[in-house]
Tab-separated table of C-alpha atoms in Angstrom:
chain	number	residue	atom	x	y	z
M	148	ALA	CA	5.136	96.720	-11.473
M	149	GLN	CA	8.745	96.249	-12.652
M	150	LYS	CA	8.978	94.826	-16.026
M	151	VAL	CA	11.940	94.200	-18.437
M	152	THR	CA	11.078	93.424	-22.256
M	153	GLN	CA	13.859	92.006	-24.768
M	154	ALA	CA	11.687	91.847	-27.930
M	155	GLN	CA	14.255	89.949	-29.874
M	156	THR	CA	13.812	86.257	-28.953
M	157	GLU	CA	16.419	85.101	-31.260
M	158	ILE	CA	19.117	86.508	-33.208
M	159	SER	CA	21.354	84.670	-35.403
M	160	VAL	CA	24.657	86.245	-37.117
M	161	VAL	CA	27.554	85.393	-39.084
M	162	GLU	CA	30.589	85.329	-37.064
M	163	LYS	CA	32.560	88.946	-37.021
M	164	GLU	CA	29.414	90.920	-37.309
M	165	ASP	CA	28.124	93.199	-34.760
M	166	VAL	CA	24.983	92.459	-32.761
M	167	THR	CA	22.999	94.695	-30.747
M	168	LEU	CA	20.516	93.089	-28.167
M	169	ASP	CA	17.774	95.151	-26.952
M	170	CYS	CA	16.370	95.612	-23.377
M	171	VAL	CA	13.543	98.017	-22.394
M	172	TYR	CA	12.483	98.309	-18.712
M	173	GLU	CA	9.466	99.797	-16.477
M	174	THR	CA	9.737	100.668	-13.187
M	175	ARG	CA	8.411	103.281	-10.631
M	176	ASP	CA	11.512	103.305	-8.589
M	177	THR	CA	13.814	106.277	-9.061
M	178	THR	CA	17.021	104.191	-8.233
M	179	TYR	CA	17.507	100.827	-9.411
M	180	TYR	CA	20.171	98.390	-11.123
M	181	LEU	CA	20.318	97.168	-14.373
M	182	PHE	CA	21.923	93.795	-15.129
M	183	TRP	CA	22.963	91.392	-18.126
M	184	TYR	CA	23.664	87.887	-17.717
M	185	LYS	CA	25.031	85.307	-20.211
M	186	GLN	CA	23.462	81.868	-20.154
M	187	PRO	CA	25.709	79.241	-22.053
M	188	PRO	CA	24.323	75.869	-23.144
M	189	SER	CA	25.416	74.505	-19.372
M	190	GLY	CA	23.031	76.778	-17.622
M	191	GLU	CA	25.031	78.532	-15.352
M	192	LEU	CA	24.362	82.436	-15.255
M	193	VAL	CA	27.216	84.638	-16.074
M	194	PHE	CA	27.426	88.032	-14.793
M	195	LEU	CA	28.317	90.689	-17.353
M	196	ILE	CA	27.402	94.028	-15.890
M	197	ARG	CA	25.681	95.973	-13.355
M	198	ARG	CA	24.531	99.660	-14.100
M	199	ASN	CA	23.238	102.057	-11.601
M	200	SER	CA	20.135	104.174	-12.274
M	201	PHE	CA	22.145	107.369	-11.926
M	202	ASP	CA	24.997	106.495	-14.138
M	203	GLU	CA	24.186	106.909	-17.726
M	204	GLN	CA	27.783	106.692	-18.754
M	205	ASN	CA	28.312	103.938	-21.540
M	206	GLU	CA	30.490	101.353	-20.620
M	207	ILE	CA	33.060	99.180	-22.719
M	208	SER	CA	34.464	95.913	-21.795
M	209	GLY	CA	36.486	94.471	-24.548
M	210	ARG	CA	34.167	93.468	-27.357
M	211	TYR	CA	31.444	93.992	-25.308
M	212	SER	CA	29.803	97.701	-24.725
M	213	TRP	CA	26.425	98.847	-23.062
M	214	ASN	CA	24.280	102.164	-24.015
M	215	PHE	CA	22.120	102.827	-21.056
M	216	GLN	CA	19.394	105.624	-21.970
M	217	LYS	CA	17.381	106.512	-19.052
M	218	SER	CA	15.110	108.734	-21.311
M	219	THR	CA	13.901	105.831	-23.290
M	220	SER	CA	14.193	103.101	-20.478
M	221	SER	CA	16.649	101.193	-22.376
M	222	PHE	CA	19.778	99.197	-21.750
M	223	ASN	CA	21.034	97.909	-24.655
M	224	PHE	CA	24.006	95.443	-25.263
M	225	THR	CA	26.322	95.292	-28.115
M	226	ILE	CA	29.006	92.574	-29.183
M	227	THR	CA	31.428	93.691	-31.653
M	228	ALA	CA	33.315	91.253	-33.796
M	229	SER	CA	31.167	88.492	-32.537
M	230	GLN	CA	32.554	85.094	-32.152
M	231	VAL	CA	30.934	81.599	-32.029
M	232	VAL	CA	31.730	81.435	-28.350
M	233	ASP	CA	29.339	84.397	-27.783
M	234	SER	CA	26.554	82.049	-28.599
M	235	ALA	CA	24.185	81.895	-25.686
M	236	VAL	CA	21.150	83.386	-24.198
M	237	TYR	CA	21.275	86.598	-22.973
M	238	PHE	CA	19.032	88.074	-20.106
M	239	CYS	CA	18.662	91.652	-19.173
M	240	ALA	CA	17.152	91.953	-15.534
M	241	LEU	CA	15.921	94.845	-13.186
M	242	GLN	CA	16.613	95.186	-9.508
M	243	SER	CA	15.339	98.058	-7.075
M	244	PHE	CA	18.169	99.794	-5.433
M	245	ALA	CA	17.693	99.346	-1.650
M	246	GLY	CA	18.365	95.703	-0.013
M	247	ALA	CA	18.044	92.355	-1.172
M	248	GLN	CA	15.398	92.848	-3.659
M	249	LYS	CA	14.607	90.295	-6.201
M	250	LEU	CA	15.650	90.416	-9.808
M	251	VAL	CA	13.321	90.759	-12.390
M	252	PHE	CA	14.561	88.883	-15.844
M	253	GLY	CA	13.480	89.770	-19.353
M	254	GLN	CA	12.399	86.872	-21.656
M	255	GLY	CA	16.056	86.245	-22.652
M	256	THR	CA	17.428	86.663	-26.474
M	257	ARG	CA	19.049	83.475	-27.656
M	258	LEU	CA	22.190	84.547	-29.738
M	259	THR	CA	23.600	82.050	-32.367
M	260	ILE	CA	26.851	83.145	-33.844
M	261	ASN	CA	27.506	80.921	-37.203
M	262	PRO	CA	30.899	80.300	-38.489
X	116	GLY	CA	35.147	86.295	-5.313
X	117	ALA	CA	31.673	85.191	-3.926
X	118	VAL	CA	31.064	81.423	-4.997
X	119	VAL	CA	27.557	79.793	-4.562
X	120	SER	CA	27.139	76.098	-4.903
X	121	GLN	CA	24.240	73.861	-5.579
X	122	HIS	CA	23.853	70.125	-4.987
X	123	PRO	CA	22.972	68.085	-6.661
X	124	SER	CA	23.582	69.472	-10.278
X	125	TRP	CA	21.198	66.893	-11.670
X	126	VAL	CA	18.444	64.810	-10.521
X	127	ILE	CA	16.030	62.218	-11.926
X	128	CYS	CA	13.458	60.970	-9.769
X	129	LYS	CA	9.947	58.771	-9.787
X	130	SER	CA	7.030	60.923	-9.803
X	131	GLY	CA	5.466	61.118	-6.139
X	132	THR	CA	8.883	61.310	-4.508
X	133	SER	CA	10.368	64.322	-2.882
X	134	VAL	CA	13.684	65.748	-3.744
X	135	LYS	CA	15.921	68.088	-1.903
X	136	ILE	CA	18.104	70.857	-3.403
X	137	GLU	CA	21.003	72.437	-1.539
X	138	CYS	CA	22.196	75.960	-2.277
X	139	ARG	CA	25.349	76.881	-0.296
X	140	SER	CA	27.414	80.107	-0.262
X	141	LEU	CA	30.877	79.005	0.025
X	142	ASP	CA	32.905	81.929	0.988
X	143	PHE	CA	30.441	84.577	2.435
X	144	GLN	CA	27.388	84.662	4.644
X	145	ALA	CA	24.286	84.891	2.842
X	146	THR	CA	21.517	86.651	4.764
X	147	THR	CA	19.060	86.235	2.021
X	148	MET	CA	19.051	83.695	-0.839
X	149	PHE	CA	16.552	83.367	-3.561
X	150	TRP	CA	15.121	80.338	-5.676
X	151	TYR	CA	14.293	80.580	-9.329
X	152	ARG	CA	12.776	78.225	-11.819
X	153	GLN	CA	13.296	78.125	-15.332
X	154	PHE	CA	11.410	75.989	-17.989
X	155	PRO	CA	13.070	74.995	-20.836
X	156	LYS	CA	13.682	78.067	-23.570
X	157	GLN	CA	12.087	80.392	-20.915
X	158	SER	CA	13.307	82.888	-18.605
X	159	LEU	CA	13.954	82.859	-14.757
X	160	MET	CA	11.036	83.100	-12.664
X	161	LEU	CA	11.421	83.761	-8.995
X	162	MET	CA	9.870	81.314	-6.587
X	163	ALA	CA	10.759	82.366	-3.197
X	164	THR	CA	12.899	84.695	-0.976
X	165	SER	CA	14.540	82.845	1.866
X	166	ASN	CA	15.858	84.891	4.679
X	167	GLU	CA	17.909	83.040	7.269
X	168	GLY	CA	16.162	82.300	10.508
X	169	SER	CA	12.633	83.068	9.114
X	170	LYS	CA	9.978	81.883	6.930
X	171	ALA	CA	10.442	82.085	3.144
X	172	THR	CA	8.532	84.637	0.986
X	173	TYR	CA	6.910	83.070	-1.785
X	174	GLU	CA	5.757	84.667	-5.018
X	175	GLN	CA	2.121	84.428	-6.055
X	176	GLY	CA	1.263	81.342	-7.611
X	177	VAL	CA	3.934	79.223	-5.800
X	178	GLU	CA	2.699	76.635	-3.746
X	179	LYS	CA	4.281	76.758	-0.302
X	180	ASP	CA	3.262	73.093	0.693
X	181	LYS	CA	4.795	71.832	-2.416
X	182	PHE	CA	8.068	73.853	-2.356
X	183	LEU	CA	9.437	73.714	1.137
X	184	ILE	CA	12.326	76.198	1.617
X	185	ASN	CA	14.701	76.138	4.740
X	186	HIS	CA	17.081	78.551	5.283
X	187	ALA	CA	18.600	77.339	8.472
X	188	SER	CA	21.916	79.018	8.561
X	189	LEU	CA	23.972	81.766	6.704
X	190	THR	CA	25.544	79.651	4.312
X	191	LEU	CA	22.936	76.993	3.459
X	192	SER	CA	19.140	77.039	1.994
X	193	THR	CA	17.260	73.929	0.860
X	194	LEU	CA	14.539	73.662	-1.463
X	195	THR	CA	12.456	70.528	-1.041
X	196	VAL	CA	9.966	69.631	-3.836
X	197	THR	CA	7.395	67.542	-2.100
X	198	SER	CA	5.554	64.798	-4.233
X	199	ALA	CA	7.191	65.654	-7.472
X	200	HIS	CA	5.149	65.429	-10.665
X	201	PRO	CA	6.567	65.438	-14.299
X	202	GLU	CA	5.159	69.065	-14.442
X	203	ASP	CA	7.727	69.926	-11.810
X	204	SER	CA	10.569	69.233	-14.201
X	205	SER	CA	12.778	72.189	-14.479
X	206	PHE	CA	15.935	73.912	-13.869
X	207	TYR	CA	16.075	75.461	-10.322
X	208	ILE	CA	18.871	78.282	-9.641
X	209	CYS	CA	19.318	79.789	-6.422
X	210	SER	CA	21.408	83.086	-5.835
X	211	ALA	CA	22.685	84.321	-2.502
X	212	TYR	CA	23.066	88.145	-1.380
X	213	SER	CA	25.362	89.033	1.324
X	214	GLY	CA	24.098	92.106	2.409
X	215	ARG	CA	27.586	93.334	2.883
X	216	GLY	CA	26.769	96.530	1.000
X	217	GLU	CA	26.787	94.815	-2.557
X	218	ASP	CA	23.761	95.065	-4.112
X	219	THR	CA	24.458	91.896	-6.407
X	220	GLN	CA	23.115	88.490	-6.084
X	221	TYR	CA	25.683	85.562	-6.830
X	222	PHE	CA	24.019	82.483	-8.702
X	223	GLY	CA	24.513	78.851	-8.261
X	224	PRO	CA	25.097	76.637	-11.299
X	225	GLY	CA	21.548	75.374	-11.211
X	226	THR	CA	19.971	71.898	-10.858
X	227	ARG	CA	18.378	70.402	-13.454
X	228	LEU	CA	15.280	68.084	-12.285
X	229	THR	CA	13.587	65.566	-14.071
X	230	VAL	CA	10.670	63.737	-12.713
X	231	LEU	CA	9.593	60.481	-14.810
């Protein structure tokens, strides 16, 4: 069975601080995708990143960076120099590689950036 | 990019009535669509997988007769909540999968259902 665990239910930091959101997953598949989504108060899911299981290179996109470590089954997300607009719920998700497979979401981490 | 719309964006209905939610892929054909439900402050839970021209596959614990799914065309899937009750109040989100070799689902903006 596939499972995604986001142990941090809520995180609150002051603006400009760096913050890391943890994601640990379980799967028996050898190939899979990992995702991060942002859900602002409006409710719409915003796609942030997709990572293939065979690509362990870390990725940086502006203030966002992702650390994928297959050895520990983790796919952590770091926001550098956080801003109030980063406040949202962030979901980590897992999907089997082949075909139109369902996404398994973690419980989500509610991030609040205080001015 | 791939755009998915949902209609209505919000709906309030009386207990016992049925509500239909539409999910449309606007600029691509979706061979598969997924319906998720999200209760307040909780994660998204998959309800069912909808394939065009065939019956939907429901997740364990989801009542087929209560949540009717129809995927009549490659651009439209509908979710009908029959005889809605207050406990069905939730945020319903659909996603669409193009099947063009991209293994990414595109999400709609969601529909907030409130049953009085």
